[in-house]
Coordinates of C-alpha atoms in Angstrom, one line a residue:
X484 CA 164.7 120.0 73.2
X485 CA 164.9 116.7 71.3
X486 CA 164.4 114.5 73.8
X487 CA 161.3 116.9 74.9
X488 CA 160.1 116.5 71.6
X489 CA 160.2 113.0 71.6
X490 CA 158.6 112.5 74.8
X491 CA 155.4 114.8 73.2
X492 CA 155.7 112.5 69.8
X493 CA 155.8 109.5 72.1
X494 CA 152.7 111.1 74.2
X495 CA 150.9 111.9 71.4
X496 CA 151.3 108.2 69.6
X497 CA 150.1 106.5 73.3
X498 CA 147.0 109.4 73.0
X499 CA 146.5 108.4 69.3
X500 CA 146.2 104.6 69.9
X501 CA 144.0 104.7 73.4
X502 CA 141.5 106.8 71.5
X503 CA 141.8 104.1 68.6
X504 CA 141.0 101.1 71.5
X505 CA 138.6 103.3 72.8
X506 CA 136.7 103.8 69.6
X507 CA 136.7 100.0 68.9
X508 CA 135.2 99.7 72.6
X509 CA 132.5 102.0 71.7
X510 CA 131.5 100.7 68.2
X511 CA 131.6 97.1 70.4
X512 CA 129.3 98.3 72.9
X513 CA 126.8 99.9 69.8
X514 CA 127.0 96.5 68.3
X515 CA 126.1 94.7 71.6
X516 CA 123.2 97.3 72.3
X517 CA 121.5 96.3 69.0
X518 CA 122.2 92.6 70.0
X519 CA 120.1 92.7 72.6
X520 CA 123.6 92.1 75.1
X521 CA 122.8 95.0 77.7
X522 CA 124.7 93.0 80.7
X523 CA 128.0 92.5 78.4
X524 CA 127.4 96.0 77.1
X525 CA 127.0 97.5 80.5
X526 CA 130.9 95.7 81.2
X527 CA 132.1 97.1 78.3
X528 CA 131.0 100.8 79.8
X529 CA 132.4 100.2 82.7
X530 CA 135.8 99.1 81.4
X531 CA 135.9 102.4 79.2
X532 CA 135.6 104.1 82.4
X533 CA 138.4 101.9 83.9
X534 CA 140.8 101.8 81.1
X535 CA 141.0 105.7 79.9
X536 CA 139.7 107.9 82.8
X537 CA 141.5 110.9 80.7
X538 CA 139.9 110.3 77.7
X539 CA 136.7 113.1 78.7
X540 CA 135.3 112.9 75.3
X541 CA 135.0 108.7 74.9
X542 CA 133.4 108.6 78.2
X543 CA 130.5 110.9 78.0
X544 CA 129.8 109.0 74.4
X545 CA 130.2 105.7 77.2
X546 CA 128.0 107.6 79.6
X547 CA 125.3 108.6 76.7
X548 CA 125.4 104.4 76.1
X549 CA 124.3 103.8 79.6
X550 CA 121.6 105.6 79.4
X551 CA 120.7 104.4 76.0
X552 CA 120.9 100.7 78.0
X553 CA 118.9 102.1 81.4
X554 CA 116.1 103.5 79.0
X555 CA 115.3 99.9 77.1
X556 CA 115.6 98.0 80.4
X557 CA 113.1 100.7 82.3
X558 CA 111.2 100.5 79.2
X559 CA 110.7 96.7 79.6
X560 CA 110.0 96.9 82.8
X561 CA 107.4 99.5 82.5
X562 CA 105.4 97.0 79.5
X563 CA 105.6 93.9 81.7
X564 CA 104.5 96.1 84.8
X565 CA 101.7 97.5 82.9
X566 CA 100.1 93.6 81.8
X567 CA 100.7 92.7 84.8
X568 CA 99.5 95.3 86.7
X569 CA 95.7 95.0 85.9
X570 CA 95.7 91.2 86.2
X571 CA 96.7 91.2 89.7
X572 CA 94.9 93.9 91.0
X573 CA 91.7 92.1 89.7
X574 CA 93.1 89.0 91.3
X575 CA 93.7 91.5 94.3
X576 CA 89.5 92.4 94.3
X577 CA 88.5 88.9 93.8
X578 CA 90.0 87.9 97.4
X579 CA 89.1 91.1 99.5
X580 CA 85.5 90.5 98.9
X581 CA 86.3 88.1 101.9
X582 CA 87.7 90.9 103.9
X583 CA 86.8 93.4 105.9
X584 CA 88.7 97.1 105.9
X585 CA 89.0 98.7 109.3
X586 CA 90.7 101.9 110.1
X587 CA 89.9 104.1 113.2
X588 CA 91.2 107.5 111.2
X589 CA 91.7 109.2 114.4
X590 CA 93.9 106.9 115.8
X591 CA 95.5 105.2 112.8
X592 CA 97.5 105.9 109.6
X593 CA 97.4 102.5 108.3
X594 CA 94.2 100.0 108.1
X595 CA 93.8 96.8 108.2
X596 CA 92.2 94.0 105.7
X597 CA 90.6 91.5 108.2
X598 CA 89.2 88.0 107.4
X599 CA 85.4 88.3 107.8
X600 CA 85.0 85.4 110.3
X601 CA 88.2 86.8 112.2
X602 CA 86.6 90.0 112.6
X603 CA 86.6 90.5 116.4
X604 CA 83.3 90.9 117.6
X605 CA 83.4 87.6 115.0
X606 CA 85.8 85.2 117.6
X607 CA 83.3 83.7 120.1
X608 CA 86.7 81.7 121.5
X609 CA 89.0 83.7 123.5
X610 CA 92.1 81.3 122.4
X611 CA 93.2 81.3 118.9
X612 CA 95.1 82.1 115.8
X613 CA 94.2 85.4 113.6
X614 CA 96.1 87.4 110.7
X615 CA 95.3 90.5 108.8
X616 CA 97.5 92.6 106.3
X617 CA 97.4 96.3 106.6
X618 CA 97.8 98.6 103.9
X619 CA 101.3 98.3 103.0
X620 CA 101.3 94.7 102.6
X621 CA 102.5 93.7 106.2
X622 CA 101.6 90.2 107.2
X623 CA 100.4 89.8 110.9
X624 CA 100.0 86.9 112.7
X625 CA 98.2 86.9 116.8
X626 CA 98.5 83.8 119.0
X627 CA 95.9 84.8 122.1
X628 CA 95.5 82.8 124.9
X629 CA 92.7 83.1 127.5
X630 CA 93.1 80.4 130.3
X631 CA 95.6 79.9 133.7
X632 CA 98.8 81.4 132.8
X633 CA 101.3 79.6 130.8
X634 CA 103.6 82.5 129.5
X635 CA 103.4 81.1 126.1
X636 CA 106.2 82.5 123.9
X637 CA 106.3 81.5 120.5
X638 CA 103.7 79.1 118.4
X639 CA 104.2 75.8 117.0
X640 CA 101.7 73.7 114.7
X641 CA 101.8 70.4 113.2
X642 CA 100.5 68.3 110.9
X643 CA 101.7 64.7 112.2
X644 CA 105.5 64.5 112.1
X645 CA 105.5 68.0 110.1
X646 CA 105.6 71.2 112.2
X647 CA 106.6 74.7 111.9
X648 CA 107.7 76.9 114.7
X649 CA 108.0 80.4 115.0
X650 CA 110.7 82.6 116.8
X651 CA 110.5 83.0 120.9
X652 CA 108.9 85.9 122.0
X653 CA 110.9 86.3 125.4
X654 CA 108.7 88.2 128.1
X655 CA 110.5 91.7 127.7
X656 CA 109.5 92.2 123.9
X657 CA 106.3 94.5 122.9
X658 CA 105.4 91.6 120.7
X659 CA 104.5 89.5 123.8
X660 CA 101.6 90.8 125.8
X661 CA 100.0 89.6 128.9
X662 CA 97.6 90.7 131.8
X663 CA 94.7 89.5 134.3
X664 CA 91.4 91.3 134.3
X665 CA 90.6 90.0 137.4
X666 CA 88.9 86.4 136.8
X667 CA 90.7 85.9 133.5
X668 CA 94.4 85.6 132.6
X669 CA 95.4 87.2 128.6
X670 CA 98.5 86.1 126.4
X671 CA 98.9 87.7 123.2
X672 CA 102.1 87.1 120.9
X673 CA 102.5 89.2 117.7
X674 CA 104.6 87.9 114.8
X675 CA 105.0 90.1 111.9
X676 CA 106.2 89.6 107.9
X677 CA 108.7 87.0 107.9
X678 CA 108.5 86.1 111.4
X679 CA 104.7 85.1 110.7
X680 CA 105.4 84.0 107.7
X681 CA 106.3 80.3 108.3
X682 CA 103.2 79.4 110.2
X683 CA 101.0 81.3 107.9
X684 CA 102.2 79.5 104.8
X685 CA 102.1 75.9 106.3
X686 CA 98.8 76.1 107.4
X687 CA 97.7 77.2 103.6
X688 CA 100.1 74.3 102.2
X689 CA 98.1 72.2 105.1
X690 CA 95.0 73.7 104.6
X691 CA 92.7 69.9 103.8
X692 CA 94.4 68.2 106.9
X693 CA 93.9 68.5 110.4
X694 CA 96.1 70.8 112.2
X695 CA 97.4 71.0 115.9
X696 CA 98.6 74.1 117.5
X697 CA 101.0 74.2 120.4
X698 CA 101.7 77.3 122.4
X699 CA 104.5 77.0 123.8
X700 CA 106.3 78.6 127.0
X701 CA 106.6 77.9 130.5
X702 CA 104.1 75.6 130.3
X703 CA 102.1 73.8 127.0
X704 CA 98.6 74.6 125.6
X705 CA 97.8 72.5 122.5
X706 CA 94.1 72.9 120.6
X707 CA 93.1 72.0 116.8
X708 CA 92.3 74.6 114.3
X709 CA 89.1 74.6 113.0
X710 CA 88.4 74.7 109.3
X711 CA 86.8 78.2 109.6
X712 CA 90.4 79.5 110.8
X713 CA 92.6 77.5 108.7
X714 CA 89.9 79.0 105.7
X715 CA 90.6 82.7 107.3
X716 CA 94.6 82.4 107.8
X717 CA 94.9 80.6 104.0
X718 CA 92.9 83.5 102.7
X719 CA 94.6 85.9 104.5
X720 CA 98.4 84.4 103.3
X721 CA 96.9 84.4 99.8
X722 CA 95.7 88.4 100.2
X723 CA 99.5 89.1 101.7
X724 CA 101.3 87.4 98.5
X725 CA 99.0 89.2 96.2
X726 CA 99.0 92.6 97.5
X727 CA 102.6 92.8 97.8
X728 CA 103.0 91.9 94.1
X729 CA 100.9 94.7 93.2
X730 CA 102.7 97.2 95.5
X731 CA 106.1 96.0 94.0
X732 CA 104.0 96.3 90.6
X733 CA 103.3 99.8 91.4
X734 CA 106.8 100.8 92.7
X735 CA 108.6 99.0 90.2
X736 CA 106.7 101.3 87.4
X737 CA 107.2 104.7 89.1
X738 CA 111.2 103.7 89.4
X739 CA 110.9 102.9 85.8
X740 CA 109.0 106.2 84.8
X741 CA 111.6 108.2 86.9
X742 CA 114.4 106.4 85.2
X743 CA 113.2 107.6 81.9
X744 CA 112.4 111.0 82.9
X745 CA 116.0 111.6 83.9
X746 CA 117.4 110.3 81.1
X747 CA 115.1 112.4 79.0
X748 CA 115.8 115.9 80.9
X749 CA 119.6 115.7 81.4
X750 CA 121.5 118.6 79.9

């Protein structure tokens, strides 16, 4: 019985002091909080968690912190959001009076912001470069080829010794689409996002000098861009950039908002 008792005393002394270390830890992570130190706070939650996984009653006062952390950070967020928001969707209005919308509601769930001189009916050439952004911000770059066959797979241009390349389209991939109508032979390769992002973003960085494109496959086709479609694609890259800031604008407040709610209704 004494040696029982002793092991209780013992148990109740190693209690006594991890509730003490526990209580500093807390007042630390107050302290912290009102220093404006929400990632060191945030380590000092987690080590509570780490350290004393018994201790019910000091973690939920832990847990309670971390939401007292996740409110001010979503709360930031949703006051930079909301400046920024308006800004760029005026910015966002200023370019797309450049653009056309076009979206065949029976067919499509998604439309599609096109450059005004890259409209199709537009294109008197059959052989050129075009992009567009749809709704939800995705970049699209076409390379179309009208002319004896090449089977052209991916798109290079160049600006002297500077070039950019994209990825190779081999012949199995949707992306790459070809046919004969007869008289005329069609290539038409479709990069999308990142993949059309490097060629989009060195014509705009090119934009004032002359630029060559090279379509590249089985055999070479090489033509100059004209100022009209350098005008249209820079235009276009510009419209992507923007209109995914204010998506990510959008989502970023809604996350935010959420955050809060949660917080706010848990029992």
């Amino acid at each position: 019985r004494i040696l029982l008792l002793l092991i209780i005393m013992a148990s109740c002394n190693d209690l006594e002091k991890k509730e003490k270390l526990a209580d500093a830890k807390l007042k630390m992570i107050e302290s912290l909080i009102q220093q404006n130190a929400l990632n060191s706070a945030k380590i000092e939650i987690d080590s509570i968690h780490l350290l004393f996984p018994k201790l019910i009653s000091k973690r939920k006062i832990a847990a309670a912190l971390e939401d007292t952390i996740l409110r001010i950070e979503s709360a930031r967020t949703l006051a930079y959001c909301d400046s920024m928001l308006p800004k760029k969707q005026l910015e966002l209005s200023v370019v797309l009076k450049n653009f056309r919308f076009e979206k065949n509601t029976k067919y499509e769930e998604v439309g599609n912001y096109i450059y005004k001189n890259q409209i199709t009916e537009n294109i008197p050439k059959k052989t050129f470069l075009k992009t567009y952004v749809d709704e939800k911000a995705d970049l699209f770059l076409i390379s179309s080829y009208c002319g004896s066959r090449i089977d052209h797979s991916c798109v290079e241009v160049s600006n002297g010794d500077i070039l950019s390349r994209t990825d190779t389209l081999l012949a199995n991939n949707a992306a790459n689409y070809s046919f004969t109508d007869g008289e005329s032979h069609w290539e038409t390769l479709t990069y999308k996002n990142d993949a059309a992002n490097p060629i989009a973003s060195f014509i705009t960085q090119e934009f004032d000098k002359q630029i060559k494109v090279n379509l590249c496959g089985k055999k070479k086709y090489t033509y100059i861009l004209s100022n009209a479609d350098k005008k249209a694609i820079s235009e276009t890259y510009r419209l992507w950039v923007i209109k995914k800031d204010v998506l990510q604008l959008e989502k970023e407040i809604k996350k935010a908002q959420s955050r809060i709610y949660r917080i706010n209704n848990r029992k």
